[in-house]
Coordinates of C-alpha atoms in Angstrom, one line a residue:
Chain V
M14 CA -28.5 -42.9 -9.5
K15 CA -26.2 -43.3 -6.5
L16 CA -24.2 -40.6 -5.0
L17 CA -21.6 -40.4 -2.2
L18 CA -21.2 -37.3 -0.2
I19 CA -17.9 -36.9 1.8
E20 CA -18.6 -33.9 4.0
D21 CA -17.8 -33.4 7.7
E22 CA -20.5 -30.8 8.4
K23 CA -23.5 -32.9 9.4
A24 CA -26.2 -30.2 9.0
L25 CA -25.1 -29.4 5.5
A26 CA -24.8 -33.1 4.7
T27 CA -28.4 -33.7 5.8
S28 CA -29.7 -30.9 3.7
I29 CA -27.9 -32.3 0.6
Q30 CA -29.1 -35.8 1.3
N31 CA -32.7 -34.6 1.7
Y32 CA -32.5 -32.6 -1.5
F33 CA -31.2 -35.6 -3.5
Q34 CA -33.6 -38.0 -2.0
R35 CA -36.5 -36.0 -3.5
E36 CA -34.8 -36.4 -6.8
N37 CA -35.0 -40.2 -6.1
F38 CA -31.2 -40.4 -5.9
I39 CA -29.5 -42.6 -3.3
C40 CA -27.2 -40.3 -1.5
E41 CA -24.9 -41.9 1.0
W42 CA -22.9 -39.9 3.4
A43 CA -19.4 -40.3 4.8
A44 CA -18.4 -37.9 7.6
D45 CA -14.7 -38.2 7.2
Y46 CA -11.9 -39.1 4.8
E47 CA -11.4 -42.6 6.2
T48 CA -15.1 -43.7 5.8
G49 CA -15.2 -42.0 2.4
I50 CA -12.3 -44.0 1.0
E51 CA -13.7 -47.1 2.5
K52 CA -17.1 -46.7 0.9
V53 CA -15.6 -45.8 -2.5
N54 CA -13.6 -49.0 -2.4
I55 CA -16.6 -51.1 -1.6
Y56 CA -19.5 -49.6 -3.6
R57 CA -19.9 -48.1 -7.0
Y58 CA -21.2 -44.5 -7.3
D59 CA -22.3 -42.5 -10.2
C60 CA -21.0 -39.3 -8.7
V61 CA -19.0 -38.5 -5.6
L62 CA -19.2 -35.1 -3.9
I63 CA -16.0 -34.4 -1.9
D64 CA -15.3 -31.7 0.6
I65 CA -11.6 -31.2 0.2
M66 CA -11.1 -29.9 3.7
L67 CA -11.7 -32.9 5.8
P68 CA -10.6 -33.2 9.4
D69 CA -8.6 -36.4 8.8
G70 CA -7.2 -36.0 5.3
D71 CA -6.9 -34.0 2.2
G72 CA -9.9 -34.4 -0.1
L73 CA -7.6 -33.9 -3.0
D74 CA -6.0 -37.2 -2.1
A75 CA -9.4 -38.9 -2.3
V76 CA -9.9 -37.4 -5.7
R77 CA -6.6 -38.8 -6.8
E78 CA -7.4 -42.2 -5.5
L79 CA -10.9 -42.3 -6.9
K80 CA -9.6 -41.2 -10.3
K81 CA -7.1 -44.0 -10.4
K82 CA -9.4 -46.8 -9.3
F83 CA -12.7 -45.7 -10.8
P84 CA -12.1 -43.3 -13.6
E85 CA -15.7 -43.5 -14.8
T86 CA -17.1 -42.0 -11.5
G87 CA -18.0 -38.4 -11.6
I88 CA -16.4 -36.2 -9.1
I89 CA -17.5 -32.8 -7.8
I90 CA -15.4 -30.9 -5.3
I91 CA -17.1 -28.9 -2.7
S92 CA -14.9 -26.5 -0.8
A93 CA -15.0 -23.5 1.4
K94 CA -11.7 -22.6 -0.3
N95 CA -12.2 -20.4 -3.3
S96 CA -8.5 -20.3 -3.8
L97 CA -7.8 -20.5 -7.5
D98 CA -4.9 -22.9 -7.0
D99 CA -7.1 -25.4 -5.3
R100 CA -9.6 -25.1 -8.0
I101 CA -7.1 -25.6 -10.7
S102 CA -5.4 -28.5 -8.9
G103 CA -8.8 -30.1 -8.3
L104 CA -9.8 -29.9 -11.9
N105 CA -6.4 -31.0 -13.0
L106 CA -6.7 -34.1 -10.9
G107 CA -9.7 -35.0 -12.9
S108 CA -12.6 -33.7 -10.9
D109 CA -15.5 -32.8 -13.1
D110 CA -16.6 -29.7 -11.3
Y111 CA -15.8 -27.4 -8.4
L112 CA -18.3 -25.7 -6.2
T113 CA -17.5 -23.1 -3.6
K114 CA -19.3 -23.0 -0.3
P115 CA -21.8 -21.7 0.3
F116 CA -23.8 -22.8 -2.7
H117 CA -27.4 -23.3 -3.7
L118 CA -28.6 -26.9 -3.5
S119 CA -30.3 -26.4 -6.8
E120 CA -27.0 -25.4 -8.3
L121 CA -25.3 -28.5 -6.9
N122 CA -28.2 -30.6 -8.3
A123 CA -27.9 -29.1 -11.7
R124 CA -24.1 -29.8 -11.7
V125 CA -24.5 -33.3 -10.5
Q126 CA -27.0 -34.0 -13.3
A127 CA -24.7 -32.5 -15.9
V128 CA -21.8 -34.6 -14.6
I129 CA -23.8 -37.8 -14.7
R130 CA -25.2 -37.0 -18.1
R131 CA -21.7 -36.4 -19.5
R132 CA -20.2 -39.5 -17.8
N133 CA -23.0 -42.0 -18.5
F134 CA -24.1 -40.9 -21.9
Q135 CA -21.1 -39.0 -23.2
G136 CA -23.4 -36.1 -23.2
N137 CA -25.6 -37.6 -26.0
Q138 CA -28.6 -38.1 -23.9
Q139 CA -31.5 -35.8 -24.6
I140 CA -33.0 -34.0 -21.7
V141 CA -36.7 -34.5 -21.8
F142 CA -39.4 -32.7 -19.9
G143 CA -43.0 -32.9 -20.9
K144 CA -43.2 -31.7 -24.5
I145 CA -39.7 -30.2 -24.3
S146 CA -36.6 -32.0 -25.3
I147 CA -33.1 -30.6 -25.1
D148 CA -30.0 -31.7 -27.0
P149 CA -27.1 -30.8 -24.7
Q150 CA -24.5 -31.2 -27.4
E151 CA -26.2 -29.0 -29.9
H152 CA -27.4 -26.6 -27.2
S153 CA -30.8 -26.7 -28.8
A154 CA -34.3 -27.2 -27.5
T155 CA -37.4 -28.5 -29.3
V156 CA -41.1 -28.5 -28.4
A157 CA -42.9 -31.3 -30.3
R158 CA -40.1 -31.5 -32.8
Q159 CA -40.2 -27.8 -33.6
E160 CA -37.0 -26.0 -32.7
V161 CA -37.2 -23.2 -30.2
I162 CA -34.7 -20.5 -30.9
L163 CA -33.2 -19.5 -27.5
T164 CA -30.5 -17.1 -26.5
R165 CA -27.6 -18.5 -24.5
K166 CA -29.0 -17.3 -21.2
E167 CA -32.5 -18.6 -22.0
Y168 CA -31.0 -22.0 -22.9
D169 CA -29.0 -22.1 -19.6
L170 CA -32.1 -21.0 -17.7
L171 CA -34.2 -23.8 -19.3
V172 CA -31.7 -26.5 -18.5
Y173 CA -31.4 -25.2 -15.0
L174 CA -35.2 -25.2 -14.5
I175 CA -35.6 -28.7 -15.9
A176 CA -32.7 -30.0 -13.7
N177 CA -34.5 -28.6 -10.7
K178 CA -38.0 -29.5 -11.9
N179 CA -40.8 -29.6 -9.3
R180 CA -38.8 -27.4 -6.9
V181 CA -39.0 -23.9 -5.8
L182 CA -36.1 -22.0 -7.2
T183 CA -35.1 -18.7 -5.6
K184 CA -34.4 -15.7 -7.7
E185 CA -30.9 -15.6 -6.1
S186 CA -30.1 -19.1 -7.2
I187 CA -31.3 -18.4 -10.7
A188 CA -29.4 -15.1 -10.9
E189 CA -26.2 -16.8 -9.6
H190 CA -26.6 -19.7 -12.0
L191 CA -26.9 -17.3 -15.0
W192 CA -24.5 -14.6 -14.1
G193 CA -22.2 -16.3 -11.6
D194 CA -20.0 -13.8 -9.8
D195 CA -21.6 -10.9 -11.5
A196 CA -24.9 -11.8 -9.9
D197 CA -24.5 -9.1 -7.3
L198 CA -24.8 -6.6 -10.1
M199 CA -28.5 -7.4 -10.2
D200 CA -29.8 -4.3 -8.5
N201 CA -33.1 -6.0 -8.7
F202 CA -34.3 -9.2 -10.2
D203 CA -35.9 -7.6 -13.2
F204 CA -33.4 -9.3 -15.4
I205 CA -34.5 -12.8 -14.4
Y206 CA -38.1 -11.7 -14.9
T207 CA -37.3 -10.6 -18.5
H208 CA -35.6 -13.9 -19.3
I209 CA -38.3 -16.0 -17.7
K210 CA -41.0 -14.0 -19.5
N211 CA -39.2 -14.5 -22.9
L212 CA -38.5 -18.1 -22.3
R213 CA -42.1 -18.9 -21.3
K214 CA -43.4 -17.0 -24.3
K215 CA -41.1 -18.9 -26.7
L216 CA -42.0 -22.3 -25.3
M217 CA -45.7 -21.5 -25.3
D218 CA -45.6 -20.2 -28.9
K219 CA -44.4 -23.6 -29.9
G220 CA -47.3 -25.2 -28.2
A221 CA -45.8 -26.2 -24.8
P222 CA -48.1 -25.9 -21.8
D223 CA -47.2 -23.2 -19.2
Y224 CA -44.8 -25.2 -17.0
L225 CA -43.5 -22.1 -15.2
K226 CA -45.2 -21.1 -12.0
S227 CA -44.2 -18.0 -10.3
I228 CA -44.2 -18.1 -6.6
Y229 CA -44.8 -14.8 -5.1
G230 CA -41.9 -13.2 -3.4
V231 CA -39.7 -16.2 -3.7
G232 CA -39.0 -17.3 -7.2
Y233 CA -40.2 -19.9 -9.7
K234 CA -41.2 -23.5 -10.0
F235 CA -41.0 -25.6 -13.2
S236 CA -43.5 -28.4 -13.1
E237 CA -45.9 -30.3 -15.3
S238 CA -48.8 -30.0 -13.0
Chain D
M24 CA 17.2 22.9 9.5
K25 CA 19.7 20.2 9.1
L26 CA 21.2 18.8 12.2
L27 CA 24.7 19.4 10.8
A28 CA 23.9 23.0 9.9
R29 CA 22.6 23.5 13.5
I30 CA 25.8 22.0 14.9
L31 CA 27.8 24.0 12.5
R32 CA 26.1 27.2 13.6
Y33 CA 27.0 26.5 17.3
Q34 CA 30.5 25.5 16.3
I35 CA 31.1 28.7 14.4
M36 CA 29.7 30.9 17.2
T37 CA 31.8 29.2 19.8
S38 CA 34.9 29.3 17.7
L39 CA 34.5 32.9 16.9
L40 CA 34.0 33.8 20.6
V41 CA 37.0 31.7 21.6
L42 CA 39.1 33.2 18.9
F43 CA 38.3 36.7 19.7
L44 CA 38.8 36.2 23.4
G45 CA 42.1 34.4 22.6
A46 CA 43.2 37.2 20.3
G47 CA 42.4 39.7 23.1
L48 CA 44.3 37.8 25.6
F49 CA 47.2 37.3 23.3
F50 CA 47.3 41.0 22.5
V51 CA 47.1 42.0 26.1
S52 CA 49.8 39.6 27.2
V53 CA 52.2 40.4 24.4
R54 CA 51.6 44.1 25.0
Y55 CA 52.4 43.7 28.6
L56 CA 55.7 41.9 27.7
I57 CA 56.6 44.6 25.3
D58 CA 55.8 47.4 27.7
D59 CA 57.8 45.7 30.3
E60 CA 60.7 45.4 27.9
V61 CA 60.4 49.1 26.9
N62 CA 60.2 50.1 30.6
K63 CA 63.4 48.2 31.3
E64 CA 65.1 49.9 28.4
L65 CA 63.8 53.3 29.6
L66 CA 65.1 52.6 33.1
N67 CA 68.5 51.6 31.7
S68 CA 68.6 54.8 29.7
Q69 CA 67.7 56.7 32.9
I70 CA 70.7 55.1 34.7
K71 CA 72.9 56.0 31.8
V72 CA 71.6 59.6 31.5
S73 CA 71.8 60.1 35.3
W74 CA 75.3 58.8 35.4
Q75 CA 76.4 61.0 32.5
L76 CA 74.7 64.1 34.0
R77 CA 76.2 63.5 37.4
N78 CA 79.7 62.6 36.5
I79 CA 80.4 64.1 33.1
D80 CA 78.0 66.9 33.0
A81 CA 77.5 66.7 29.3
L82 CA 75.4 64.3 27.2
P83 CA 77.0 62.5 24.3
V84 CA 74.9 62.8 21.1
Y85 CA 74.3 59.1 20.7
I86 CA 73.7 58.2 24.3
L87 CA 70.4 56.7 23.3
Q88 CA 69.3 54.6 20.4
L89 CA 68.0 56.2 17.2
G90 CA 64.4 56.9 17.4
D91 CA 64.4 57.6 21.0
S92 CA 64.5 61.1 22.2
L93 CA 65.9 62.9 25.2
Q94 CA 64.7 66.2 26.5
L95 CA 66.0 68.3 29.4
D96 CA 63.9 71.0 30.9
A97 CA 65.0 73.1 33.9
V98 CA 62.4 72.9 36.6
R99 CA 62.3 74.4 40.1
Y100 CA 61.3 71.3 42.0
P101 CA 61.6 67.7 41.4
R102 CA 58.6 65.5 41.3
R103 CA 58.0 61.8 41.4
P104 CA 59.3 60.1 38.3
I105 CA 56.5 59.1 35.9
L106 CA 56.3 56.3 33.3
R107 CA 53.6 57.1 30.8
E108 CA 52.4 56.6 27.3
K109 CA 51.9 59.5 25.0
L110 CA 51.1 60.2 21.4
L111 CA 53.6 62.5 19.8
Y112 CA 53.3 64.2 16.5
N113 CA 55.8 63.3 13.9
I114 CA 56.3 66.2 11.5
A115 CA 58.1 64.2 8.9
E116 CA 55.4 61.5 8.7
N117 CA 52.6 63.9 9.5
Q118 CA 51.0 61.6 12.0
Y119 CA 50.9 60.7 15.6
H120 CA 52.9 57.8 17.0
P121 CA 52.7 56.2 20.3
Y122 CA 55.6 56.8 22.6
R123 CA 56.5 55.5 26.0
Q124 CA 58.0 58.2 28.2
L125 CA 60.0 58.1 31.3
I126 CA 60.1 61.4 33.1
F127 CA 62.5 61.8 36.0
Y128 CA 64.3 64.6 37.7
E129 CA 68.0 65.1 38.1
R130 CA 70.0 67.8 39.8
V131 CA 73.0 69.1 38.0
E132 CA 75.0 71.8 39.8
G133 CA 72.2 72.7 42.1
Q134 CA 69.6 73.1 39.2
W135 CA 66.8 70.5 38.9
Y136 CA 66.1 69.2 35.5
K137 CA 63.2 67.3 34.3
V138 CA 64.5 64.5 32.0
T139 CA 62.1 63.0 29.5
I140 CA 63.1 60.0 27.6
S141 CA 60.6 58.9 24.9
K142 CA 60.7 55.6 23.2
L143 CA 58.8 55.0 20.0
L144 CA 56.5 52.0 20.3
V145 CA 56.7 50.7 16.7
Q146 CA 56.6 47.1 17.7
R147 CA 53.2 47.6 19.3
Q148 CA 51.7 48.7 16.1
Q149 CA 53.2 45.8 14.2
L150 CA 52.0 43.6 16.9
M151 CA 48.5 44.9 16.5
N152 CA 48.6 44.3 12.8
A153 CA 50.0 40.9 13.3
V154 CA 47.4 39.9 15.8
V155 CA 44.5 41.2 13.6
M156 CA 45.9 39.4 10.6
T157 CA 46.5 36.2 12.3
V158 CA 43.1 36.1 13.9
T159 CA 41.4 36.9 10.6
F160 CA 43.4 34.2 8.9
I161 CA 42.6 31.7 11.6
V162 CA 38.9 32.6 11.5
A163 CA 38.8 32.1 7.8
L164 CA 40.7 28.9 7.9
L165 CA 38.4 27.6 10.7
L166 CA 35.2 28.5 8.8
I167 CA 36.4 26.9 5.7
S168 CA 37.5 23.7 7.4
L169 CA 34.3 23.6 9.3
L170 CA 32.2 23.9 6.1
V171 CA 34.3 21.3 4.4
L172 CA 34.1 19.0 7.3
N173 CA 30.4 19.5 7.4
S174 CA 29.9 18.5 3.8
V175 CA 32.2 15.6 4.1
L176 CA 30.4 14.5 7.3
S177 CA 26.9 14.7 5.7
G178 CA 28.1 12.9 2.7
R179 CA 29.9 10.1 4.4
I180 CA 29.2 9.7 8.1
W181 CA 25.5 10.4 7.7
R182 CA 25.0 8.3 4.6
P183 CA 23.7 5.2 6.6
F184 CA 21.2 7.5 8.4
N185 CA 20.0 8.9 5.1
K186 CA 19.7 5.4 3.7
T187 CA 17.6 4.3 6.7
L188 CA 15.5 7.3 6.3
A189 CA 14.9 6.7 2.6
A190 CA 14.0 3.0 3.3
L191 CA 11.5 4.1 5.9
D192 CA 10.1 6.6 3.5
Q193 CA 9.5 3.8 1.0
Y194 CA 8.2 1.4 3.6
Q195 CA 4.8 -0.1 2.8
L196 CA 3.1 -2.2 5.4
E197 CA 1.0 -3.9 2.7
K198 CA 4.1 -5.4 1.2
H199 CA 4.9 -7.3 4.4
E200 CA 8.4 -6.0 4.2
V201 CA 11.0 -6.2 6.8
L202 CA 13.7 -3.6 6.4
K203 CA 17.2 -4.9 6.6
F204 CA 20.4 -2.9 6.6
P205 CA 24.1 -3.8 6.2
E206 CA 26.1 -3.5 9.4
E207 CA 27.2 0.0 10.3
E208 CA 30.4 1.2 12.0
T209 CA 28.7 4.0 13.8
E210 CA 27.1 2.7 17.0
E211 CA 24.1 5.0 17.0
F212 CA 23.2 4.2 13.4
E213 CA 23.7 0.5 14.0
K214 CA 21.3 0.7 16.9
L215 CA 18.8 2.7 14.8
N216 CA 18.9 0.2 12.0
Q217 CA 18.4 -2.7 14.5
S218 CA 15.4 -0.9 16.0
V219 CA 14.0 -0.3 12.6
T220 CA 14.5 -3.9 11.6
Q221 CA 12.8 -5.1 14.8
L222 CA 10.0 -2.7 14.4
T223 CA 9.3 -3.7 10.8
E224 CA 9.5 -7.3 11.8
R225 CA 6.9 -6.8 14.5
L226 CA 4.8 -4.8 12.1
A227 CA 4.9 -7.4 9.4
T228 CA 4.1 -10.2 11.8
T229 CA 1.2 -8.3 13.4
Y230 CA -0.1 -7.3 10.0
Q231 CA 0.2 -10.9 8.8
N232 CA -1.6 -12.2 11.8
L233 CA -4.3 -9.8 11.4
K234 CA -4.8 -10.6 7.8
E235 CA -4.7 -14.3 8.5
F236 CA -7.3 -13.8 11.2
T237 CA -9.5 -12.0 8.8
E238 CA -9.1 -14.7 6.2
N239 CA -9.7 -17.5 8.6
A240 CA -12.7 -15.8 10.1
A241 CA -14.2 -15.2 6.6
H242 CA -13.4 -18.8 5.8
E243 CA -15.0 -20.2 8.9
I244 CA -18.1 -18.2 8.1
Q245 CA -18.5 -20.0 4.8
T246 CA -19.5 -23.4 6.3
P247 CA -22.3 -22.1 8.7
L248 CA -23.5 -19.9 5.8
A249 CA -23.6 -23.0 3.6
V250 CA -25.7 -24.7 6.2
I251 CA -28.1 -21.8 6.6
L252 CA -28.6 -21.5 2.8
S253 CA -29.1 -25.2 2.3
K254 CA -31.7 -25.3 5.1
I255 CA -33.5 -22.3 3.7
E256 CA -33.6 -24.0 0.3
G257 CA -34.8 -27.2 1.8
L258 CA -37.6 -25.3 3.6
F259 CA -38.7 -23.6 0.3
Q260 CA -39.6 -27.0 -1.0
D261 CA -42.1 -27.5 1.9
E262 CA -45.5 -27.1 0.3
T263 CA -47.3 -26.6 3.6
L264 CA -45.7 -23.1 4.1
T265 CA -48.1 -20.2 3.9
E266 CA -47.4 -17.3 1.6
S267 CA -46.4 -15.0 4.4
Q268 CA -44.0 -17.6 5.7
L269 CA -42.5 -18.0 2.3
I270 CA -42.0 -14.3 1.9
A271 CA -40.3 -14.1 5.3
L272 CA -38.2 -17.0 4.3
S273 CA -37.3 -15.4 1.1
E274 CA -36.1 -12.3 2.9
V275 CA -34.0 -14.4 5.1
S276 CA -32.6 -16.1 2.1
E277 CA -31.8 -12.8 0.4
A278 CA -30.0 -11.5 3.5
A279 CA -28.0 -14.7 3.8
N280 CA -27.1 -14.6 0.1
R281 CA -25.9 -11.1 0.5
L282 CA -23.9 -12.0 3.5
S283 CA -22.3 -14.8 1.6
K284 CA -21.4 -12.6 -1.3
L285 CA -20.0 -10.0 1.1
N286 CA -17.9 -12.6 2.8
Q287 CA -16.6 -14.0 -0.5
A288 CA -15.6 -10.6 -1.6
L289 CA -13.8 -9.9 1.7
L290 CA -12.1 -13.3 1.5
L291 CA -10.9 -12.5 -2.0
L292 CA -9.7 -9.1 -0.9
T293 CA -7.7 -10.4 2.1
K294 CA -6.4 -13.2 -0.1
I295 CA -5.0 -10.8 -2.6
E296 CA -3.6 -8.6 0.2
N297 CA -2.0 -11.6 1.7
R298 CA -0.4 -12.2 -1.6
Q299 CA -1.7 -15.7 -1.8
F300 CA -2.1 -15.3 -5.5
L301 CA 1.1 -16.0 -7.3
A302 CA 2.6 -13.1 -9.0
G303 CA 2.1 -13.2 -12.7
T304 CA 5.1 -14.3 -14.8
E305 CA 4.1 -13.1 -18.2
P306 CA 1.9 -10.3 -19.6
V307 CA -1.8 -11.1 -19.7
N308 CA -3.6 -9.9 -22.8
L309 CA -6.6 -8.1 -21.4
S310 CA -8.3 -7.7 -24.7
P311 CA -9.9 -11.1 -24.9
I312 CA -10.9 -10.9 -21.3
I313 CA -12.6 -7.6 -21.9
N314 CA -14.5 -8.9 -24.9
R315 CA -15.6 -12.0 -23.0
K316 CA -16.8 -10.0 -20.0
L317 CA -18.7 -7.6 -22.3
R318 CA -20.4 -10.7 -23.7
D319 CA -21.2 -12.0 -20.3
L320 CA -22.6 -8.6 -19.3
E321 CA -24.5 -8.2 -22.5
D322 CA -28.0 -8.3 -21.1
L323 CA -27.2 -5.8 -18.4
I324 CA -25.7 -3.5 -21.0
D325 CA -28.7 -3.9 -23.3
Q326 CA -31.2 -3.5 -20.6
R327 CA -29.8 -0.1 -19.7
R328 CA -29.2 0.8 -23.3
I329 CA -25.6 1.5 -22.7
N330 CA -23.5 2.3 -25.7
I331 CA -20.1 0.5 -25.6
K332 CA -17.1 1.6 -27.6
T333 CA -13.8 -0.2 -27.4
E334 CA -10.3 0.6 -28.7
L335 CA -8.4 -2.5 -27.7
Q336 CA -4.8 -3.4 -28.5
P337 CA -3.6 -6.9 -27.6
T338 CA -1.6 -5.9 -24.6
G339 CA -1.7 -6.1 -20.8
P340 CA 0.3 -6.0 -17.6
V341 CA 2.3 -8.9 -16.0
M342 CA -0.1 -10.4 -13.5
H343 CA -1.9 -13.5 -12.5
P344 CA -4.6 -14.3 -15.1
A345 CA -7.2 -14.8 -12.4
L346 CA -6.5 -11.4 -11.0
A347 CA -6.7 -9.9 -14.4
E348 CA -10.2 -11.4 -14.7
V349 CA -11.3 -9.9 -11.4
L350 CA -9.8 -6.5 -12.4
V351 CA -11.5 -6.3 -15.7
N352 CA -14.7 -7.7 -14.3
N353 CA -14.9 -5.1 -11.5
L354 CA -13.9 -2.2 -13.7
L355 CA -16.7 -3.1 -16.2
T356 CA -19.4 -3.9 -13.7
N357 CA -18.5 -0.6 -12.0
A358 CA -18.9 1.3 -15.2
I359 CA -22.2 -0.4 -15.9
R360 CA -23.6 -0.1 -12.4
H361 CA -22.9 3.6 -12.0
N362 CA -23.9 4.4 -15.5
L363 CA -27.0 6.3 -16.7
Q364 CA -29.9 4.9 -18.7
N365 CA -28.8 5.4 -22.4
G366 CA -25.3 6.1 -21.2
S367 CA -21.9 5.2 -22.7
I368 CA -18.8 3.3 -21.9
L369 CA -15.5 3.8 -23.6
I370 CA -12.8 1.2 -23.0
A371 CA -9.3 2.0 -24.3
L372 CA -6.5 -0.5 -23.9
S373 CA -3.1 0.5 -25.1
T374 CA 0.5 -0.3 -24.1
G375 CA 0.9 0.4 -20.4
K376 CA -2.6 1.7 -19.9
L377 CA -6.2 0.6 -19.5
E378 CA -8.9 3.3 -19.4
V379 CA -12.5 2.8 -18.7
K380 CA -14.7 5.8 -19.1
N381 CA -18.4 5.9 -18.3
T382 CA -21.1 8.5 -18.1
G383 CA -22.6 8.9 -14.7
N384 CA -24.0 11.2 -12.1
A385 CA -21.7 13.7 -10.4
I386 CA -20.4 12.6 -7.1
N387 CA -19.6 14.7 -4.1
G388 CA -16.1 14.8 -2.6
N389 CA -12.9 13.2 -3.7
P390 CA -13.5 10.5 -6.3
E391 CA -10.5 8.5 -4.9
Q392 CA -12.5 7.9 -1.8
L393 CA -14.5 5.5 -3.8
F394 CA -11.6 3.1 -3.5
E395 CA -12.3 2.7 0.2
R396 CA -14.1 -0.4 1.3
F397 CA -17.9 -0.2 1.7
R398 CA -17.8 3.3 0.3
K399 CA -20.8 3.5 -2.0
D400 CA -23.5 5.5 -3.5
T401 CA -26.5 5.0 -1.3
S402 CA -28.9 4.8 -4.2
Q403 CA -27.2 1.6 -5.4
S404 CA -28.0 -0.5 -2.4
A405 CA -27.4 -3.9 -4.2
S406 CA -23.7 -2.9 -4.5
L407 CA -21.4 -4.5 -1.9
G408 CA -19.1 -1.5 -2.0
L409 CA -16.1 -3.6 -2.4
G410 CA -15.6 -3.6 -6.2
L411 CA -13.3 -0.7 -6.5
A412 CA -11.5 -1.6 -3.3
L413 CA -10.7 -4.9 -5.0
V414 CA -9.5 -3.1 -8.1
K415 CA -7.3 -0.9 -6.0
T416 CA -5.8 -3.8 -4.1
I417 CA -5.1 -5.8 -7.2
C418 CA -3.3 -2.8 -8.7
Q419 CA -1.4 -2.3 -5.5
V420 CA 0.0 -5.8 -5.3
N421 CA 0.9 -5.8 -9.0
G422 CA 2.6 -2.4 -8.9
Q423 CA 0.1 -0.8 -11.1
T424 CA -1.4 2.7 -10.5
L425 CA -5.1 3.3 -10.4
S426 CA -6.6 6.7 -10.7
Y427 CA -10.1 8.0 -10.7
N428 CA -10.9 11.3 -12.5
I429 CA -14.0 13.1 -13.4
E430 CA -14.0 15.0 -16.7
N431 CA -17.3 16.7 -17.2
E432 CA -19.9 14.0 -17.2
W433 CA -17.3 11.3 -17.7
H434 CA -16.0 9.1 -14.9
V435 CA -12.6 7.9 -15.9
L436 CA -10.8 5.0 -14.2
T437 CA -7.3 4.5 -15.4
V438 CA -4.9 1.6 -14.7
T439 CA -1.3 2.2 -15.7
W440 CA 1.6 -0.2 -15.6
Q441 CA 5.2 -0.4 -16.6

């Protein structure tokens, strides 16, 4: 998979690049609008991440141009602006998703994967991890062809964990993924623990190995080893 | 005390003083003139009487005018003539009347006579009456005209002033208003209005600048925060970290996350205050929003075993849909956060009113203080303390009223709109 990141903040760009490299994605970086447009015109990308506040141009223009020339490329807007109007105009222009700074890299990763899955396979592709397979259209999960009945939150959690497999996920990022803006309601992270516990139990009941590793004080890691 | 009433008071006091002084002066001067006239008449009479006495030796009956009297008394020696005033008793009318008397001495055939001519001072009394009546009349007229003038003045001339005052009374800094007034004829009021306009202009600009600064500051913080959070997340993936390093890192991460949340909430708050959210154009039905939020918050509600009851009618205020979301979200999360284990929440939505009631611990002090920013119950440390401040601000910019009441164990937050 090939990504393009148009972002003027070098430190943030490096982090994002590193994160995706571990995912075996090629993540190219353009530091300004000019370079970004140039690259878009030369190469083909599966997904473009655009900061709409660039020093030399409006990222929304880039979205517009990209949409016109390469409608099949996925677009995710990253912005420090949470302004609703921006969000709506960004999505109206055809961007697939909108993420407000600051965000968790794991969240970005999950969204990029969702966009690519939707774009490349019209959402039909099964997500497979070890013995687990997920049908994103049906919102259902199976372990060795046996259906696992999951609640909405457990399903979201599972997809998120698989999207960020082999990585340490912080409790905050999980909480924010599951509850969004309400995440600050979590007076403690017991809720996550409950969901994790239930999910693990349901998966293991159907014969899946224990993929979930708890990392003390930090969060969780979903991996086969 | 009203300015006009104060002025009126001085006006009345001064006019009364002037009137009475004037009346006194008038009385004295007229009396002097009359006395002078009477004296002249008396002296004329004296000449007549003397002439008669000396030359004719007998007094005709009607030598003097009717009402005057002449009296002759034989005396041994003459004295200096006297001109005096005296009250004489009138038997017919049974009362005293003032008389002016001229007493002089005349020798007739070697005998001295004391001649007393008395003249009734009827005019004087009439004059007194006239003066008193006139003064009373003028005083009454003056008072009435002053009062009428006063009410006319306060109604008409002071109207622009009262208008300005009313506008200032209604003035709200948060609305970024500049007060403008129509041109006034009165110079002072025109100046006042100009000053008020300039003042509110300066206020609005300063307030706007301040808000913009807050927003920009919060905005600028987002990017470095994003860098910090991304670096932390990158570090977490480093498998060479020891457990204690991981824990320290996780604490850094938690704090940075909290900072980011706080910043986002502040940004939203200033954004709403800056009226960057478009005003709503049509009523937003709150009922589906409430139901959706309740579904989103389901696991929190279940975990605390909170019993939810709703009475929802499909209605809502005119506002921006995004703000309606934030409003509902904050009201509900507040009701859940400050609830008791096994508590209850009642949500009632009806025309012009949304009421969220929840069970909760008693709070000290004025519940309305909870609308202040960062005001929070210390036991709920995860709270940012901005939730109700946001609700309050949203209500403010949309012209809704928000009230917080405590009825027994129930905490009641009510939003009302037109």
